[in-house]
Amino acid sequence: MRIPRSLSLVLILFLLLSSCDSADPVFYTVNATVTPAEAGSITPTSGSSFEENTTVEIAATPNTGWLFVGWEGDLTGTQNPIQTDITSDLEISAVFERQQFALDVTVEGEGTVDEVLISTKGDYPYGATVQLTATPNTGWMFVGWEGDLTGAENPIQVEVTSDLAVTAIFERLQFALDVAVEGEGTVDEVLISTKGDYPYGATVQLTATPNTGWMFVGWEGDLTSTENPVQVEITSNVTVTAVFERQQFSLDVTVEGE
């Protein structure tokens, strides 16, 4: 049986269309890596396949303490998330850097704070453990921390997971000047000078004034001198005694006649 030419053309066209419709779709693979490996993750996951010409959104998610800084490989730039058309296999890498934080230590009063890096959770400052040691200057004492760190523990360790501002508080030492009197008289205390707003380092002038019939003979205790007035510098607790003695007078009796 002979098939008409027009019908043959129709059959050939049908077969061609059928073969096109039955062709398998083309898929490509996205291979993704994270640099450094512990810094974050990428979605979709590495090894995911997509049909040709599909638009895919790729996102980089940093772990705590890390920052996404850009794409490398078949993707470039810093846009995140980023969209791309799948026309071939992709090799991409998301690059992260560890966050950097400042530890700002100030001093109130007179003293120093030594910072010692104890440990880090990687090669970057995030998660570092820092030991702070407050050392007062002579005549001062450390009383505590203020700001992002509180308490009086010294030395103290702090984990750096954000910007921190810490103040070390020092106060001038306080000392007593205890003046006693032996005998009868008074001691006048006059503050001559200080090396600051606090008693440590103060220079005090002591003036002993005897009562009528008494005389000043000297200082005892933490000050030994007969100087009057006398100056004493306060660098510790001081106990001083002003010693007075009763004046001695002679009674000279003479006789004229018998």
Short mmCIF file of C-alpha atoms in Angstrom, two decimals:
data_model
loop_
_atom_site.label_atom_id
_atom_site.label_comp_id
_atom_site.label_asym_id
_atom_site.label_seq_id
_atom_site.Cartn_x
_atom_site.Cartn_y
_atom_site.Cartn_z
CA MET A 1 0.00 0.00 0.00
CA ARG A 2 1.40 3.32 -1.00
CA ILE A 3 1.22 6.20 1.53
CA PRO A 4 0.42 9.58 0.05
CA ARG A 5 3.31 12.09 0.15
CA SER A 6 1.33 14.60 2.27
CA LEU A 7 0.61 11.96 4.89
CA SER A 8 4.28 10.97 5.01
CA LEU A 9 5.27 14.54 5.80
CA VAL A 10 2.73 14.65 8.58
CA LEU A 11 4.06 11.42 10.07
CA ILE A 12 7.66 12.64 9.92
CA LEU A 13 6.73 15.91 11.64
CA PHE A 14 4.83 14.02 14.33
CA LEU A 15 7.79 11.77 15.01
CA LEU A 16 10.12 14.75 15.29
CA LEU A 17 7.85 16.52 17.73
CA SER A 18 7.43 13.37 19.78
CA SER A 19 11.18 12.88 20.02
CA CYS A 20 11.63 16.49 21.27
CA ASP A 21 8.92 16.12 23.87
CA SER A 22 10.44 12.95 25.25
CA ALA A 23 14.03 14.34 25.57
CA ASP A 24 15.35 14.22 29.16
CA PRO A 25 15.85 17.64 30.90
CA VAL A 26 19.45 18.77 31.60
CA PHE A 27 20.56 19.19 35.22
CA TYR A 28 23.63 20.90 36.66
CA THR A 29 25.25 20.59 40.09
CA VAL A 30 26.19 23.35 42.50
CA ASN A 31 29.29 22.41 44.54
CA ALA A 32 29.75 24.79 47.47
CA THR A 33 32.45 25.07 50.13
CA VAL A 34 32.87 27.27 53.22
CA THR A 35 36.19 28.99 54.02
CA PRO A 36 37.16 28.36 56.83
CA ALA A 37 35.07 25.21 57.13
CA GLU A 38 33.82 25.98 60.67
CA ALA A 39 32.77 29.54 59.86
CA GLY A 40 29.25 29.04 58.48
CA SER A 41 27.03 27.28 55.99
CA ILE A 42 25.60 27.66 52.45
CA THR A 43 22.09 27.03 51.16
CA PRO A 44 21.30 25.17 49.03
CA THR A 45 23.67 22.50 50.30
CA SER A 46 26.66 21.45 48.25
CA GLY A 47 25.85 18.85 45.60
CA SER A 48 22.32 20.11 44.92
CA SER A 49 21.18 19.70 41.29
CA PHE A 50 19.02 22.13 39.31
CA GLU A 51 17.49 21.99 35.86
CA GLU A 52 19.16 24.07 33.21
CA ASN A 53 18.15 27.75 33.15
CA THR A 54 16.68 27.61 36.64
CA THR A 55 17.21 30.76 38.74
CA VAL A 56 18.58 29.77 42.11
CA GLU A 57 19.10 31.90 45.24
CA ILE A 58 22.29 31.06 47.11
CA ALA A 59 22.81 32.30 50.68
CA ALA A 60 25.76 32.24 53.05
CA THR A 61 24.99 32.09 56.79
CA PRO A 62 27.84 32.87 59.24
CA ASN A 63 28.18 31.05 62.54
CA THR A 64 28.36 33.06 65.76
CA GLY A 65 31.49 35.18 65.81
CA TRP A 66 32.02 35.18 62.03
CA LEU A 67 31.26 37.58 59.15
CA PHE A 68 30.55 36.79 55.49
CA VAL A 69 33.00 38.74 53.32
CA GLY A 70 32.40 37.49 49.76
CA TRP A 71 32.12 34.78 47.13
CA GLU A 72 34.89 33.06 45.25
CA GLY A 73 34.92 30.66 42.30
CA ASP A 74 32.09 30.84 39.77
CA LEU A 75 30.41 33.52 41.91
CA THR A 76 32.06 36.80 42.89
CA GLY A 77 31.09 39.86 44.89
CA THR A 78 29.65 40.36 48.36
CA GLN A 79 25.90 40.27 47.67
CA ASN A 80 24.21 37.87 50.04
CA PRO A 81 21.94 36.17 49.24
CA ILE A 82 22.70 36.16 45.53
CA GLN A 83 20.69 34.86 42.57
CA THR A 84 22.20 33.10 39.57
CA ASP A 85 20.91 31.28 36.45
CA ILE A 86 22.04 27.68 36.23
CA THR A 87 23.63 27.11 32.83
CA SER A 88 26.50 24.83 33.88
CA ASP A 89 27.97 23.13 36.90
CA LEU A 90 29.06 25.68 39.53
CA GLU A 91 32.04 25.62 41.88
CA ILE A 92 31.59 28.31 44.53
CA SER A 93 33.06 29.19 47.92
CA ALA A 94 31.68 31.44 50.66
CA VAL A 95 34.49 33.24 52.50
CA PHE A 96 34.07 34.24 56.15
CA GLU A 97 36.28 36.16 58.59
CA ARG A 98 36.22 36.08 62.37
CA GLN A 99 34.68 39.17 63.93
CA GLN A 100 37.01 41.66 65.62
CA PHE A 101 36.09 43.27 68.94
CA ALA A 102 37.71 46.00 71.03
CA LEU A 103 38.47 45.68 74.74
CA ASP A 104 38.71 49.28 75.96
CA VAL A 105 40.18 49.49 79.47
CA THR A 106 40.34 52.82 81.27
CA VAL A 107 41.61 53.73 84.73
CA GLU A 108 39.92 55.90 87.33
CA GLY A 109 42.34 56.90 90.04
CA GLU A 110 46.02 55.92 89.96
CA GLY A 111 47.07 52.46 88.81
CA THR A 112 47.59 50.25 85.78
CA VAL A 113 45.75 47.33 84.16
CA ASP A 114 47.73 44.52 82.56
CA GLU A 115 45.97 42.61 79.75
CA VAL A 116 47.08 39.04 79.08
CA LEU A 117 45.57 36.92 76.28
CA ILE A 118 44.76 33.55 77.82
CA SER A 119 43.15 31.60 74.95
CA THR A 120 41.26 31.92 71.71
CA LYS A 121 38.69 29.75 69.96
CA GLY A 122 40.58 29.92 66.66
CA ASP A 123 42.99 32.30 65.01
CA TYR A 124 40.79 35.35 65.53
CA PRO A 125 39.92 37.55 68.51
CA TYR A 126 36.27 36.47 68.79
CA GLY A 127 35.93 34.24 71.82
CA ALA A 128 39.33 35.19 73.21
CA THR A 129 39.75 34.96 76.98
CA VAL A 130 41.64 37.91 78.42
CA GLN A 131 42.94 38.18 81.98
CA LEU A 132 42.90 41.68 83.46
CA THR A 133 45.13 42.49 86.43
CA ALA A 134 44.68 45.83 88.18
CA THR A 135 47.81 47.13 89.93
CA PRO A 136 47.40 50.24 92.11
CA ASN A 137 50.11 52.86 92.33
CA THR A 138 51.73 53.57 95.69
CA GLY A 139 49.15 55.00 98.09
CA TRP A 140 46.18 53.67 96.11
CA MET A 141 44.05 50.54 96.31
CA PHE A 142 41.96 48.72 93.70
CA VAL A 143 38.26 48.69 94.61
CA GLY A 144 36.51 47.17 91.59
CA TRP A 145 35.53 47.11 87.92
CA GLU A 146 32.84 49.17 86.21
CA GLY A 147 31.28 49.19 82.75
CA ASP A 148 30.87 45.88 80.94
CA LEU A 149 32.67 44.12 83.79
CA THR A 150 31.62 44.40 87.44
CA GLY A 151 32.90 43.05 90.73
CA ALA A 152 36.18 43.30 92.62
CA GLU A 153 37.86 40.03 91.57
CA ASN A 154 41.49 40.71 90.67
CA PRO A 155 42.91 39.33 88.45
CA ILE A 156 39.77 38.53 86.47
CA GLN A 157 39.16 36.76 83.18
CA VAL A 158 36.73 38.03 80.54
CA GLU A 159 35.59 36.34 77.32
CA VAL A 160 35.47 38.75 74.41
CA THR A 161 32.33 38.17 72.36
CA SER A 162 31.47 41.81 71.67
CA ASP A 163 33.02 45.26 72.05
CA LEU A 164 33.76 45.80 75.74
CA ALA A 165 34.47 48.93 77.77
CA VAL A 166 35.89 48.32 81.24
CA THR A 167 37.03 50.79 83.92
CA ALA A 168 39.36 49.88 86.77
CA ILE A 169 38.52 51.92 89.88
CA PHE A 170 41.30 52.88 92.30
CA GLU A 171 40.88 54.89 95.49
CA ARG A 172 43.49 56.65 97.56
CA LEU A 173 44.41 54.80 100.75
CA GLN A 174 43.12 56.32 104.00
CA PHE A 175 45.36 56.52 107.08
CA ALA A 176 44.71 57.71 110.62
CA LEU A 177 46.86 60.25 112.47
CA ASP A 178 46.22 59.55 116.14
CA VAL A 179 47.66 62.28 118.37
CA ALA A 180 47.64 61.76 122.15
CA VAL A 181 48.73 64.12 124.91
CA GLU A 182 50.79 63.18 127.91
CA GLY A 183 50.68 65.92 130.47
CA GLU A 184 48.71 69.09 129.98
CA GLY A 185 48.63 70.85 126.64
CA THR A 186 47.09 70.75 123.19
CA VAL A 187 48.27 69.74 119.71
CA ASP A 188 47.07 71.70 116.71
CA GLU A 189 46.95 69.75 113.41
CA VAL A 190 47.29 71.74 110.22
CA LEU A 191 47.13 70.07 106.79
CA ILE A 192 50.04 71.51 104.84
CA SER A 193 49.78 69.76 101.48
CA THR A 194 48.52 66.63 99.76
CA LYS A 195 49.56 64.77 96.63
CA GLY A 196 45.97 64.61 95.44
CA ASP A 197 42.52 64.76 96.93
CA TYR A 198 43.15 61.99 99.47
CA PRO A 199 45.12 61.71 102.71
CA TYR A 200 47.86 59.41 101.39
CA GLY A 201 50.98 61.50 101.01
CA ALA A 202 49.53 64.41 102.96
CA THR A 203 51.95 66.58 104.94
CA VAL A 204 50.60 67.54 108.34
CA GLN A 205 52.15 70.11 110.66
CA LEU A 206 51.80 69.40 114.37
CA THR A 207 52.15 72.23 116.87
CA ALA A 208 52.28 71.38 120.57
CA THR A 209 51.05 74.12 122.91
CA PRO A 210 51.55 73.54 126.66
CA ASN A 211 49.06 74.71 129.18
CA THR A 212 50.08 77.23 131.80
CA GLY A 213 52.64 75.68 134.07
CA TRP A 214 53.64 73.00 131.60
CA MET A 215 56.30 72.74 128.90
CA PHE A 216 56.60 70.64 125.75
CA VAL A 217 59.50 68.17 125.90
CA GLY A 218 59.09 66.06 122.72
CA TRP A 219 57.20 63.61 120.52
CA GLU A 220 56.91 59.86 121.07
CA GLY A 221 55.47 56.93 119.11
CA ASP A 222 55.82 56.97 115.31
CA LEU A 223 57.42 60.41 115.56
CA THR A 224 60.43 61.03 117.77
CA SER A 225 61.61 64.60 117.85
CA THR A 226 61.68 67.69 119.99
CA GLU A 227 61.06 69.96 117.01
CA ASN A 228 57.96 72.08 117.47
CA PRO A 229 56.12 72.63 115.25
CA VAL A 230 57.00 69.49 113.27
CA GLN A 231 55.82 68.18 109.90
CA VAL A 232 54.94 64.54 109.21
CA GLU A 233 54.11 62.91 105.87
CA ILE A 234 51.23 60.42 106.06
CA THR A 235 52.12 57.19 104.24
CA SER A 236 50.65 54.77 106.78
CA ASN A 237 48.68 54.86 110.01
CA VAL A 238 50.58 57.11 112.43
CA THR A 239 50.33 57.31 116.23
CA VAL A 240 52.06 60.25 117.90
CA THR A 241 52.19 61.36 121.53
CA ALA A 242 53.02 64.91 122.57
CA VAL A 243 54.79 64.81 125.91
CA PHE A 244 54.42 67.72 128.30
CA GLU A 245 56.03 68.05 131.67
CA ARG A 246 55.08 70.31 134.50
CA GLN A 247 57.44 73.24 134.84
CA GLN A 248 59.73 73.13 137.84
CA PHE A 249 60.42 76.29 139.83
CA SER A 250 62.78 76.80 142.74
CA LEU A 251 61.75 78.50 145.94
CA ASP A 252 64.84 80.26 147.27
CA VAL A 253 64.29 81.42 150.87
CA THR A 254 66.87 83.55 152.59
CA VAL A 255 66.92 84.92 156.13
CA GLU A 256 68.07 88.30 157.06
CA GLY A 257 68.68 88.55 160.75
CA GLU A 258 68.17 85.66 163.19
#
